[in-house]
């Protein structure tokens, strides 16, 4: 499941649900009711690189199953043609999230600082993982490292200043700094 360069991944279409054209999704957004609100147009990337657009007719959850209904997709056959599609958006198509919380798409390009203000590197990208999202950092020494975006490691995201502040434990940025089990400082 991938988005094209510069696009934000919102979800993937797993399969049709029922006979009326609803689609079972795999969500990749924390705000599905905002991203899939009725009247919003979504972009779907299909096999072979083809892109189609549909207006959202409805979104609902049945237990932990997210279901999307699109205008013009009214039966199993039409829904089946969208199976495996990836739902994406351009960053400027996304509304701000509640409370002004930063989006994952806002992080690439941010400068990475330590709590003391030392420049550590730059965010190259963000990988979405089940336990925690991971920031792919290009460090000042040219190496690359993945940093979990979880407290207490991630201490601040300041979009106005263009930086992400982390408090890395020993060994996260430099494995040579890690304490060997059984050895004290």
PDB file of N, CA and C in Angstrom, residues 43-148:
ATOM      1  N   UNK A  43      -9.310  10.577  -3.744  1.00  0.00           N
ATOM      2  CA  UNK A  43      -8.523  10.051  -4.860  1.00  0.00           C
ATOM      3  C   UNK A  43      -8.196   8.593  -4.549  1.00  0.00           C
ATOM      4  N   UNK A  44      -8.375   7.736  -5.530  1.00  0.00           N
ATOM      5  CA  UNK A  44      -8.066   6.325  -5.347  1.00  0.00           C
ATOM      6  C   UNK A  44      -7.073   5.914  -6.421  1.00  0.00           C
ATOM      7  N   UNK A  45      -5.911   5.411  -5.983  1.00  0.00           N
ATOM      8  CA  UNK A  45      -4.899   4.904  -6.904  1.00  0.00           C
ATOM      9  C   UNK A  45      -5.169   3.420  -7.124  1.00  0.00           C
ATOM     10  N   UNK A  46      -5.319   3.031  -8.389  1.00  0.00           N
ATOM     11  CA  UNK A  46      -5.616   1.645  -8.744  1.00  0.00           C
ATOM     12  C   UNK A  46      -4.399   0.983  -9.372  1.00  0.00           C
ATOM     13  N   UNK A  47      -4.474  -0.319  -9.546  1.00  0.00           N
ATOM     14  CA  UNK A  47      -3.382  -1.058 -10.189  1.00  0.00           C
ATOM     15  C   UNK A  47      -3.095  -0.444 -11.557  1.00  0.00           C
ATOM     16  N   UNK A  48      -1.855  -0.441 -11.942  1.00  0.00           N
ATOM     17  CA  UNK A  48      -1.465   0.125 -13.229  1.00  0.00           C
ATOM     18  C   UNK A  48      -1.262   1.631 -13.175  1.00  0.00           C
ATOM     19  N   UNK A  49      -1.367   2.231 -11.985  1.00  0.00           N
ATOM     20  CA  UNK A  49      -1.121   3.656 -11.838  1.00  0.00           C
ATOM     21  C   UNK A  49      -2.300   4.552 -12.164  1.00  0.00           C
ATOM     22  N   UNK A  50      -3.449   3.958 -12.473  1.00  0.00           N
ATOM     23  CA  UNK A  50      -4.635   4.766 -12.789  1.00  0.00           C
ATOM     24  C   UNK A  50      -5.193   5.384 -11.516  1.00  0.00           C
ATOM     25  N   UNK A  51      -5.685   6.609 -11.620  1.00  0.00           N
ATOM     26  CA  UNK A  51      -6.286   7.319 -10.490  1.00  0.00           C
ATOM     27  C   UNK A  51      -7.732   7.655 -10.834  1.00  0.00           C
ATOM     28  N   UNK A  52      -8.632   7.379  -9.890  1.00  0.00           N
ATOM     29  CA  UNK A  52     -10.035   7.757 -10.055  1.00  0.00           C
ATOM     30  C   UNK A  52     -10.430   8.603  -8.852  1.00  0.00           C
ATOM     31  N   UNK A  53     -11.454   9.420  -9.044  1.00  0.00           N
ATOM     32  CA  UNK A  53     -11.966  10.255  -7.957  1.00  0.00           C
ATOM     33  C   UNK A  53     -13.433   9.923  -7.744  1.00  0.00           C
ATOM     34  N   UNK A  54     -13.833   9.914  -6.483  1.00  0.00           N
ATOM     35  CA  UNK A  54     -15.230   9.672  -6.122  1.00  0.00           C
ATOM     36  C   UNK A  54     -15.592  10.595  -4.968  1.00  0.00           C
ATOM     37  N   UNK A  55     -16.855  10.993  -4.941  1.00  0.00           N
ATOM     38  CA  UNK A  55     -17.357  11.768  -3.816  1.00  0.00           C
ATOM     39  C   UNK A  55     -17.829  10.800  -2.738  1.00  0.00           C
ATOM     40  N   UNK A  56     -17.524  11.129  -1.483  1.00  0.00           N
ATOM     41  CA  UNK A  56     -17.931  10.295  -0.357  1.00  0.00           C
ATOM     42  C   UNK A  56     -19.423  10.490  -0.113  1.00  0.00           C
ATOM     43  N   UNK A  57     -20.132   9.376  -0.051  1.00  0.00           N
ATOM     44  CA  UNK A  57     -21.558   9.394   0.275  1.00  0.00           C
ATOM     45  C   UNK A  57     -21.752   9.159   1.774  1.00  0.00           C
ATOM     46  N   UNK A  58     -20.873   8.356   2.376  1.00  0.00           N
ATOM     47  CA  UNK A  58     -20.987   8.091   3.805  1.00  0.00           C
ATOM     48  C   UNK A  58     -19.811   7.302   4.327  1.00  0.00           C
ATOM     49  N   UNK A  59     -19.607   7.407   5.620  1.00  0.00           N
ATOM     50  CA  UNK A  59     -18.574   6.644   6.319  1.00  0.00           C
ATOM     51  C   UNK A  59     -19.165   6.208   7.650  1.00  0.00           C
ATOM     52  N   UNK A  60     -18.908   4.936   8.022  1.00  0.00           N
ATOM     53  CA  UNK A  60     -19.390   4.445   9.309  1.00  0.00           C
ATOM     54  C   UNK A  60     -18.488   3.327   9.791  1.00  0.00           C
ATOM     55  N   UNK A  61     -18.604   3.046  11.073  1.00  0.00           N
ATOM     56  CA  UNK A  61     -17.870   1.946  11.680  1.00  0.00           C
ATOM     57  C   UNK A  61     -18.884   0.902  12.127  1.00  0.00           C
ATOM     58  N   UNK A  62     -18.593  -0.356  11.842  1.00  0.00           N
ATOM     59  CA  UNK A  62     -19.351  -1.462  12.403  1.00  0.00           C
ATOM     60  C   UNK A  62     -18.345  -2.215  13.266  1.00  0.00           C
ATOM     61  N   UNK A  63     -18.436  -2.018  14.575  1.00  0.00           N
ATOM     62  CA  UNK A  63     -17.407  -2.548  15.472  1.00  0.00           C
ATOM     63  C   UNK A  63     -16.096  -1.869  15.148  1.00  0.00           C
ATOM     64  N   UNK A  64     -15.097  -2.656  14.792  1.00  0.00           N
ATOM     65  CA  UNK A  64     -13.803  -2.076  14.412  1.00  0.00           C
ATOM     66  C   UNK A  64     -13.604  -2.062  12.901  1.00  0.00           C
ATOM     67  N   UNK A  65     -14.694  -2.263  12.151  1.00  0.00           N
ATOM     68  CA  UNK A  65     -14.617  -2.294  10.683  1.00  0.00           C
ATOM     69  C   UNK A  65     -15.035  -0.948  10.086  1.00  0.00           C
ATOM     70  N   UNK A  66     -14.100  -0.242   9.433  1.00  0.00           N
ATOM     71  CA  UNK A  66     -14.447   1.017   8.775  1.00  0.00           C
ATOM     72  C   UNK A  66     -15.050   0.761   7.392  1.00  0.00           C
ATOM     73  N   UNK A  67     -16.212   1.342   7.152  1.00  0.00           N
ATOM     74  CA  UNK A  67     -16.903   1.156   5.874  1.00  0.00           C
ATOM     75  C   UNK A  67     -17.084   2.496   5.183  1.00  0.00           C
ATOM     76  N   UNK A  68     -16.776   2.538   3.901  1.00  0.00           N
ATOM     77  CA  UNK A  68     -16.876   3.744   3.096  1.00  0.00           C
ATOM     78  C   UNK A  68     -17.876   3.512   1.973  1.00  0.00           C
ATOM     79  N   UNK A  69     -18.771   4.477   1.775  1.00  0.00           N
ATOM     80  CA  UNK A  69     -19.732   4.439   0.672  1.00  0.00           C
ATOM     81  C   UNK A  69     -19.413   5.607  -0.242  1.00  0.00           C
ATOM     82  N   UNK A  70     -19.194   5.306  -1.519  1.00  0.00           N
ATOM     83  CA  UNK A  70     -18.861   6.323  -2.504  1.00  0.00           C
ATOM     84  C   UNK A  70     -20.008   6.509  -3.486  1.00  0.00           C
ATOM     85  N   UNK A  71     -20.202   7.749  -3.932  1.00  0.00           N
ATOM     86  CA  UNK A  71     -21.222   8.032  -4.944  1.00  0.00           C
ATOM     87  C   UNK A  71     -20.857   7.284  -6.221  1.00  0.00           C
ATOM     88  N   UNK A  72     -21.866   6.668  -6.845  1.00  0.00           N
ATOM     89  CA  UNK A  72     -21.661   5.969  -8.101  1.00  0.00           C
ATOM     90  C   UNK A  72     -21.155   4.545  -7.950  1.00  0.00           C
ATOM     91  N   UNK A  73     -20.886   4.132  -6.730  1.00  0.00           N
ATOM     92  CA  UNK A  73     -20.479   2.749  -6.471  1.00  0.00           C
ATOM     93  C   UNK A  73     -21.648   2.122  -5.718  1.00  0.00           C
ATOM     94  N   UNK A  74     -22.541   1.472  -6.491  1.00  0.00           N
ATOM     95  CA  UNK A  74     -23.810   1.030  -5.916  1.00  0.00           C
ATOM     96  C   UNK A  74     -24.008  -0.474  -5.894  1.00  0.00           C
ATOM     97  N   UNK A  75     -22.992  -1.232  -6.245  1.00  0.00           N
ATOM     98  CA  UNK A  75     -23.135  -2.677  -6.236  1.00  0.00           C
ATOM     99  C   UNK A  75     -21.798  -3.361  -6.069  1.00  0.00           C
ATOM    100  N   UNK A  76     -21.855  -4.680  -5.928  1.00  0.00           N
ATOM    101  CA  UNK A  76     -20.643  -5.460  -5.712  1.00  0.00           C
ATOM    102  C   UNK A  76     -19.666  -5.319  -6.874  1.00  0.00           C
ATOM    103  N   UNK A  77     -20.159  -5.356  -8.100  1.00  0.00           N
ATOM    104  CA  UNK A  77     -19.278  -5.264  -9.265  1.00  0.00           C
ATOM    105  C   UNK A  77     -18.488  -3.970  -9.294  1.00  0.00           C
ATOM    106  N   UNK A  78     -19.178  -2.841  -9.038  1.00  0.00           N
ATOM    107  CA  UNK A  78     -18.476  -1.542  -9.032  1.00  0.00           C
ATOM    108  C   UNK A  78     -17.482  -1.471  -7.875  1.00  0.00           C
ATOM    109  N   UNK A  79     -17.880  -2.004  -6.721  1.00  0.00           N
ATOM    110  CA  UNK A  79     -16.983  -1.996  -5.565  1.00  0.00           C
ATOM    111  C   UNK A  79     -15.780  -2.900  -5.801  1.00  0.00           C
ATOM    112  N   UNK A  80     -16.000  -4.029  -6.450  1.00  0.00           N
ATOM    113  CA  UNK A  80     -14.914  -4.984  -6.718  1.00  0.00           C
ATOM    114  C   UNK A  80     -13.826  -4.354  -7.583  1.00  0.00           C
ATOM    115  N   UNK A  81     -14.185  -3.465  -8.493  1.00  0.00           N
ATOM    116  CA  UNK A  81     -13.194  -2.797  -9.355  1.00  0.00           C
ATOM    117  C   UNK A  81     -12.256  -1.891  -8.553  1.00  0.00           C
ATOM    118  N   UNK A  82     -12.676  -1.504  -7.329  1.00  0.00           N
ATOM    119  CA  UNK A  82     -11.841  -0.638  -6.494  1.00  0.00           C
ATOM    120  C   UNK A  82     -11.008  -1.423  -5.483  1.00  0.00           C
ATOM    121  N   UNK A  83     -11.241  -2.737  -5.397  1.00  0.00           N
ATOM    122  CA  UNK A  83     -10.503  -3.590  -4.439  1.00  0.00           C
ATOM    123  C   UNK A  83      -9.007  -3.394  -4.623  1.00  0.00           C
ATOM    124  N   UNK A  84      -8.288  -3.235  -3.507  1.00  0.00           N
ATOM    125  CA  UNK A  84      -6.843  -3.062  -3.552  1.00  0.00           C
ATOM    126  C   UNK A  84      -6.401  -1.642  -3.840  1.00  0.00           C
ATOM    127  N   UNK A  85      -7.353  -0.745  -4.088  1.00  0.00           N
ATOM    128  CA  UNK A  85      -7.009   0.654  -4.340  1.00  0.00           C
ATOM    129  C   UNK A  85      -6.484   1.338  -3.082  1.00  0.00           C
ATOM    130  N   UNK A  86      -5.694   2.345  -3.291  1.00  0.00           N
ATOM    131  CA  UNK A  86      -5.122   3.133  -2.199  1.00  0.00           C
ATOM    132  C   UNK A  86      -5.758   4.514  -2.212  1.00  0.00           C
ATOM    133  N   UNK A  87      -6.278   4.940  -1.065  1.00  0.00           N
ATOM    134  CA  UNK A  87      -6.917   6.255  -0.966  1.00  0.00           C
ATOM    135  C   UNK A  87      -5.872   7.255  -0.491  1.00  0.00           C
ATOM    136  N   UNK A  88      -5.678   8.304  -1.287  1.00  0.00           N
ATOM    137  CA  UNK A  88      -4.636   9.297  -1.012  1.00  0.00           C
ATOM    138  C   UNK A  88      -5.222  10.705  -1.113  1.00  0.00           C
ATOM    139  N   UNK A  89      -4.444  11.666  -0.649  1.00  0.00           N
ATOM    140  CA  UNK A  89      -4.801  13.081  -0.780  1.00  0.00           C
ATOM    141  C   UNK A  89      -3.519  13.884  -0.920  1.00  0.00           C
ATOM    142  N   UNK A  90      -3.633  15.022  -1.544  1.00  0.00           N
ATOM    143  CA  UNK A  90      -2.511  15.965  -1.570  1.00  0.00           C
ATOM    144  C   UNK A  90      -2.526  16.718  -0.242  1.00  0.00           C
ATOM    145  N   UNK A  91      -1.367  17.084   0.289  1.00  0.00           N
ATOM    146  CA  UNK A  91      -1.339  17.767   1.585  1.00  0.00           C
ATOM    147  C   UNK A  91      -2.249  18.999   1.658  1.00  0.00           C
ATOM    148  N   UNK A  92      -2.346  19.781   0.571  1.00  0.00           N
ATOM    149  CA  UNK A  92      -3.177  20.990   0.626  1.00  0.00           C
ATOM    150  C   UNK A  92      -4.672  20.678   0.535  1.00  0.00           C
ATOM    151  N   UNK A  93      -5.040  19.420   0.288  1.00  0.00           N
ATOM    152  CA  UNK A  93      -6.444  19.010   0.269  1.00  0.00           C
ATOM    153  C   UNK A  93      -6.944  18.621   1.664  1.00  0.00           C
ATOM    154  N   UNK A  94      -6.032  18.487   2.610  1.00  0.00           N
ATOM    155  CA  UNK A  94      -6.390  18.042   3.950  1.00  0.00           C
ATOM    156  C   UNK A  94      -6.671  19.226   4.868  1.00  0.00           C
ATOM    157  N   UNK A  95      -7.783  19.142   5.565  1.00  0.00           N
ATOM    158  CA  UNK A  95      -8.123  20.168   6.527  1.00  0.00           C
ATOM    159  C   UNK A  95      -7.240  20.007   7.759  1.00  0.00           C
ATOM    160  N   UNK A  96      -7.071  21.076   8.517  1.00  0.00           N
ATOM    161  CA  UNK A  96      -6.337  20.933   9.779  1.00  0.00           C
ATOM    162  C   UNK A  96      -7.063  19.941  10.679  1.00  0.00           C
ATOM    163  N   UNK A  97      -6.301  19.194  11.439  1.00  0.00           N
ATOM    164  CA  UNK A  97      -6.901  18.210  12.331  1.00  0.00           C
ATOM    165  C   UNK A  97      -7.319  18.887  13.632  1.00  0.00           C
ATOM    166  N   UNK A  98      -8.222  18.258  14.389  1.00  0.00           N
ATOM    167  CA  UNK A  98      -8.700  18.865  15.628  1.00  0.00           C
ATOM    168  C   UNK A  98      -7.558  19.234  16.562  1.00  0.00           C
ATOM    169  N   UNK A  99      -7.667  20.392  17.169  1.00  0.00           N
ATOM    170  CA  UNK A  99      -6.669  20.851  18.124  1.00  0.00           C
ATOM    171  C   UNK A  99      -5.366  21.298  17.501  1.00  0.00           C
ATOM    172  N   UNK A 100      -5.306  21.410  16.163  1.00  0.00           N
ATOM    173  CA  UNK A 100      -4.086  21.864  15.510  1.00  0.00           C
ATOM    174  C   UNK A 100      -2.953  20.856  15.575  1.00  0.00           C
ATOM    175  N   UNK A 101      -3.257  19.606  15.898  1.00  0.00           N
ATOM    176  CA  UNK A 101      -2.247  18.564  15.993  1.00  0.00           C
ATOM    177  C   UNK A 101      -1.535  18.399  14.651  1.00  0.00           C
ATOM    178  N   UNK A 102      -0.211  18.281  14.637  1.00  0.00           N
ATOM    179  CA  UNK A 102       0.507  18.107  13.370  1.00  0.00           C
ATOM    180  C   UNK A 102       0.133  16.799  12.684  1.00  0.00           C
ATOM    181  N   UNK A 103       0.176  16.813  11.363  1.00  0.00           N
ATOM    182  CA  UNK A 103      -0.053  15.606  10.576  1.00  0.00           C
ATOM    183  C   UNK A 103       1.291  14.963  10.277  1.00  0.00           C
ATOM    184  N   UNK A 104       1.289  13.672  10.024  1.00  0.00           N
ATOM    185  CA  UNK A 104       2.535  12.985   9.660  1.00  0.00           C
ATOM    186  C   UNK A 104       3.144  13.608   8.417  1.00  0.00           C
ATOM    187  N   UNK A 105       2.303  14.080   7.509  1.00  0.00           N
ATOM    188  CA  UNK A 105       2.787  14.689   6.273  1.00  0.00           C
ATOM    189  C   UNK A 105       3.527  16.003   6.530  1.00  0.00           C
ATOM    190  N   UNK A 106       3.351  16.589   7.724  1.00  0.00           N
ATOM    191  CA  UNK A 106       4.030  17.845   8.062  1.00  0.00           C
ATOM    192  C   UNK A 106       5.473  17.627   8.513  1.00  0.00           C
ATOM    193  N   UNK A 107       5.843  16.394   8.861  1.00  0.00           N
ATOM    194  CA  UNK A 107       7.131  16.155   9.504  1.00  0.00           C
ATOM    195  C   UNK A 107       8.344  16.098   8.572  1.00  0.00           C
ATOM    196  N   UNK A 108       8.258  15.478   7.376  1.00  0.00           N
ATOM    197  CA  UNK A 108       9.455  15.447   6.530  1.00  0.00           C
ATOM    198  C   UNK A 108       9.971  16.862   6.234  1.00  0.00           C
ATOM    199  N   UNK A 109      11.291  16.998   6.364  1.00  0.00           N
ATOM    200  CA  UNK A 109      11.928  18.289   6.135  1.00  0.00           C
ATOM    201  C   UNK A 109      12.181  19.073   7.409  1.00  0.00           C
ATOM    202  N   UNK A 110      11.550  18.670   8.523  1.00  0.00           N
ATOM    203  CA  UNK A 110      11.781  19.387   9.773  1.00  0.00           C
ATOM    204  C   UNK A 110      13.190  19.119  10.293  1.00  0.00           C
ATOM    205  N   UNK A 111      13.767  20.139  10.909  1.00  0.00           N
ATOM    206  CA  UNK A 111      15.052  20.009  11.567  1.00  0.00           C
ATOM    207  C   UNK A 111      14.827  19.231  12.865  1.00  0.00           C
ATOM    208  N   UNK A 112      15.776  18.373  13.237  1.00  0.00           N
ATOM    209  CA  UNK A 112      15.665  17.594  14.475  1.00  0.00           C
ATOM    210  C   UNK A 112      16.670  18.147  15.474  1.00  0.00           C
ATOM    211  N   UNK A 113      16.159  18.504  16.648  1.00  0.00           N
ATOM    212  CA  UNK A 113      16.992  19.068  17.713  1.00  0.00           C
ATOM    213  C   UNK A 113      16.919  18.189  18.945  1.00  0.00           C
ATOM    214  N   UNK A 114      17.984  18.221  19.747  1.00  0.00           N
ATOM    215  CA  UNK A 114      17.939  17.574  21.055  1.00  0.00           C
ATOM    216  C   UNK A 114      17.245  18.532  22.015  1.00  0.00           C
ATOM    217  N   UNK A 115      16.906  18.058  23.196  1.00  0.00           N
ATOM    218  CA  UNK A 115      16.264  18.940  24.195  1.00  0.00           C
ATOM    219  C   UNK A 115      17.147  20.138  24.525  1.00  0.00           C
ATOM    220  N   UNK A 116      18.465  19.951  24.429  1.00  0.00           N
ATOM    221  CA  UNK A 116      19.393  21.050  24.736  1.00  0.00           C
ATOM    222  C   UNK A 116      19.554  22.013  23.564  1.00  0.00           C
ATOM    223  N   UNK A 117      18.916  21.709  22.412  1.00  0.00           N
ATOM    224  CA  UNK A 117      18.990  22.595  21.260  1.00  0.00           C
ATOM    225  C   UNK A 117      20.042  22.224  20.235  1.00  0.00           C
ATOM    226  N   UNK A 118      20.774  21.123  20.463  1.00  0.00           N
ATOM    227  CA  UNK A 118      21.789  20.685  19.503  1.00  0.00           C
ATOM    228  C   UNK A 118      21.103  20.147  18.250  1.00  0.00           C
ATOM    229  N   UNK A 119      21.587  20.583  17.086  1.00  0.00           N
ATOM    230  CA  UNK A 119      21.036  20.095  15.815  1.00  0.00           C
ATOM    231  C   UNK A 119      21.533  18.679  15.587  1.00  0.00           C
ATOM    232  N   UNK A 120      20.584  17.747  15.402  1.00  0.00           N
ATOM    233  CA  UNK A 120      20.923  16.345  15.216  1.00  0.00           C
ATOM    234  C   UNK A 120      20.812  15.908  13.761  1.00  0.00           C
ATOM    235  N   UNK A 121      19.899  16.536  13.012  1.00  0.00           N
ATOM    236  CA  UNK A 121      19.696  16.141  11.626  1.00  0.00           C
ATOM    237  C   UNK A 121      18.375  16.644  11.092  1.00  0.00           C
ATOM    238  N   UNK A 122      17.809  15.884  10.141  1.00  0.00           N
ATOM    239  CA  UNK A 122      16.579  16.275   9.454  1.00  0.00           C
ATOM    240  C   UNK A 122      15.664  15.062   9.309  1.00  0.00           C
ATOM    241  N   UNK A 123      14.359  15.289   9.394  1.00  0.00           N
ATOM    242  CA  UNK A 123      13.392  14.218   9.160  1.00  0.00           C
ATOM    243  C   UNK A 123      13.303  13.987   7.652  1.00  0.00           C
ATOM    244  N   UNK A 124      13.625  12.764   7.217  1.00  0.00           N
ATOM    245  CA  UNK A 124      13.536  12.409   5.791  1.00  0.00           C
ATOM    246  C   UNK A 124      12.169  11.862   5.435  1.00  0.00           C
ATOM    247  N   UNK A 125      11.540  11.199   6.382  1.00  0.00           N
ATOM    248  CA  UNK A 125      10.240  10.590   6.127  1.00  0.00           C
ATOM    249  C   UNK A 125       9.676  10.019   7.406  1.00  0.00           C
ATOM    250  N   UNK A 126       8.458   9.504   7.315  1.00  0.00           N
ATOM    251  CA  UNK A 126       7.807   8.885   8.463  1.00  0.00           C
ATOM    252  C   UNK A 126       7.254   7.538   8.017  1.00  0.00           C
ATOM    253  N   UNK A 127       7.590   6.510   8.768  1.00  0.00           N
ATOM    254  CA  UNK A 127       7.086   5.168   8.510  1.00  0.00           C
ATOM    255  C   UNK A 127       5.981   4.885   9.514  1.00  0.00           C
ATOM    256  N   UNK A 128       4.861   4.396   9.022  1.00  0.00           N
ATOM    257  CA  UNK A 128       3.752   4.072   9.909  1.00  0.00           C
ATOM    258  C   UNK A 128       3.888   2.624  10.328  1.00  0.00           C
ATOM    259  N   UNK A 129       3.950   2.391  11.626  1.00  0.00           N
ATOM    260  CA  UNK A 129       4.100   1.052  12.171  1.00  0.00           C
ATOM    261  C   UNK A 129       2.999   0.808  13.201  1.00  0.00           C
ATOM    262  N   UNK A 130       2.669  -0.455  13.469  1.00  0.00           N
ATOM    263  CA  UNK A 130       1.568  -0.746  14.386  1.00  0.00           C
ATOM    264  C   UNK A 130       1.757  -0.178  15.791  1.00  0.00           C
ATOM    265  N   UNK A 131       2.950  -0.305  16.358  1.00  0.00           N
ATOM    266  CA  UNK A 131       3.157   0.153  17.730  1.00  0.00           C
ATOM    267  C   UNK A 131       3.355   1.665  17.811  1.00  0.00           C
ATOM    268  N   UNK A 132       4.100   2.214  16.876  1.00  0.00           N
ATOM    269  CA  UNK A 132       4.381   3.651  16.883  1.00  0.00           C
ATOM    270  C   UNK A 132       4.909   4.059  15.522  1.00  0.00           C
ATOM    271  N   UNK A 133       4.632   5.288  15.118  1.00  0.00           N
ATOM    272  CA  UNK A 133       5.210   5.806  13.887  1.00  0.00           C
ATOM    273  C   UNK A 133       6.694   6.030  14.119  1.00  0.00           C
ATOM    274  N   UNK A 134       7.473   5.874  13.057  1.00  0.00           N
ATOM    275  CA  UNK A 134       8.926   6.024  13.140  1.00  0.00           C
ATOM    276  C   UNK A 134       9.374   7.150  12.221  1.00  0.00           C
ATOM    277  N   UNK A 135      10.147   8.075  12.766  1.00  0.00           N
ATOM    278  CA  UNK A 135      10.725   9.141  11.952  1.00  0.00           C
ATOM    279  C   UNK A 135      12.052   8.633  11.393  1.00  0.00           C
ATOM    280  N   UNK A 136      12.215   8.744  10.081  1.00  0.00           N
ATOM    281  CA  UNK A 136      13.474   8.395   9.443  1.00  0.00           C
ATOM    282  C   UNK A 136      14.327   9.655   9.447  1.00  0.00           C
ATOM    283  N   UNK A 137      15.410   9.626  10.221  1.00  0.00           N
ATOM    284  CA  UNK A 137      16.257  10.808  10.366  1.00  0.00           C
ATOM    285  C   UNK A 137      17.540  10.660   9.579  1.00  0.00           C
ATOM    286  N   UNK A 138      17.935  11.737   8.916  1.00  0.00           N
ATOM    287  CA  UNK A 138      19.258  11.849   8.305  1.00  0.00           C
ATOM    288  C   UNK A 138      20.081  12.648   9.309  1.00  0.00           C
ATOM    289  N   UNK A 139      21.028  11.986   9.959  1.00  0.00           N
ATOM    290  CA  UNK A 139      21.825  12.638  10.996  1.00  0.00           C
ATOM    291  C   UNK A 139      22.934  13.491  10.393  1.00  0.00           C
ATOM    292  N   UNK A 140      23.459  14.387  11.198  1.00  0.00           N
ATOM    293  CA  UNK A 140      24.510  15.308  10.764  1.00  0.00           C
ATOM    294  C   UNK A 140      25.749  14.576  10.244  1.00  0.00           C
ATOM    295  N   UNK A 141      26.042  13.382  10.782  1.00  0.00           N
ATOM    296  CA  UNK A 141      27.236  12.647  10.348  1.00  0.00           C
ATOM    297  C   UNK A 141      26.997  11.848   9.066  1.00  0.00           C
ATOM    298  N   UNK A 142      25.798  11.976   8.465  1.00  0.00           N
ATOM    299  CA  UNK A 142      25.483  11.290   7.225  1.00  0.00           C
ATOM    300  C   UNK A 142      24.785   9.951   7.408  1.00  0.00           C
ATOM    301  N   UNK A 143      24.718   9.464   8.637  1.00  0.00           N
ATOM    302  CA  UNK A 143      24.036   8.190   8.871  1.00  0.00           C
ATOM    303  C   UNK A 143      22.525   8.413   8.957  1.00  0.00           C
ATOM    304  N   UNK A 144      21.799   7.313   8.919  1.00  0.00           N
ATOM    305  CA  UNK A 144      20.342   7.375   9.022  1.00  0.00           C
ATOM    306  C   UNK A 144      19.904   6.485  10.174  1.00  0.00           C
ATOM    307  N   UNK A 145      18.820   6.883  10.822  1.00  0.00           N
ATOM    308  CA  UNK A 145      18.316   6.124  11.956  1.00  0.00           C
ATOM    309  C   UNK A 145      16.804   6.299  12.030  1.00  0.00           C
ATOM    310  N   UNK A 146      16.123   5.289  12.575  1.00  0.00           N
ATOM    311  CA  UNK A 146      14.687   5.379  12.808  1.00  0.00           C
ATOM    312  C   UNK A 146      14.451   5.701  14.279  1.00  0.00           C
ATOM    313  N   UNK A 147      13.611   6.698  14.533  1.00  0.00           N
ATOM    314  CA  UNK A 147      13.318   7.132  15.892  1.00  0.00           C
ATOM    315  C   UNK A 147      11.820   6.993  16.148  1.00  0.00           C
ATOM    316  N   UNK A 148      11.428   6.227  17.170  1.00  0.00           N
ATOM    317  CA  UNK A 148      10.003   6.108  17.497  1.00  0.00           C
ATOM    318  C   UNK A 148       9.427   7.467  17.918  1.00  0.00           C
TER     319      UNK A 148
END
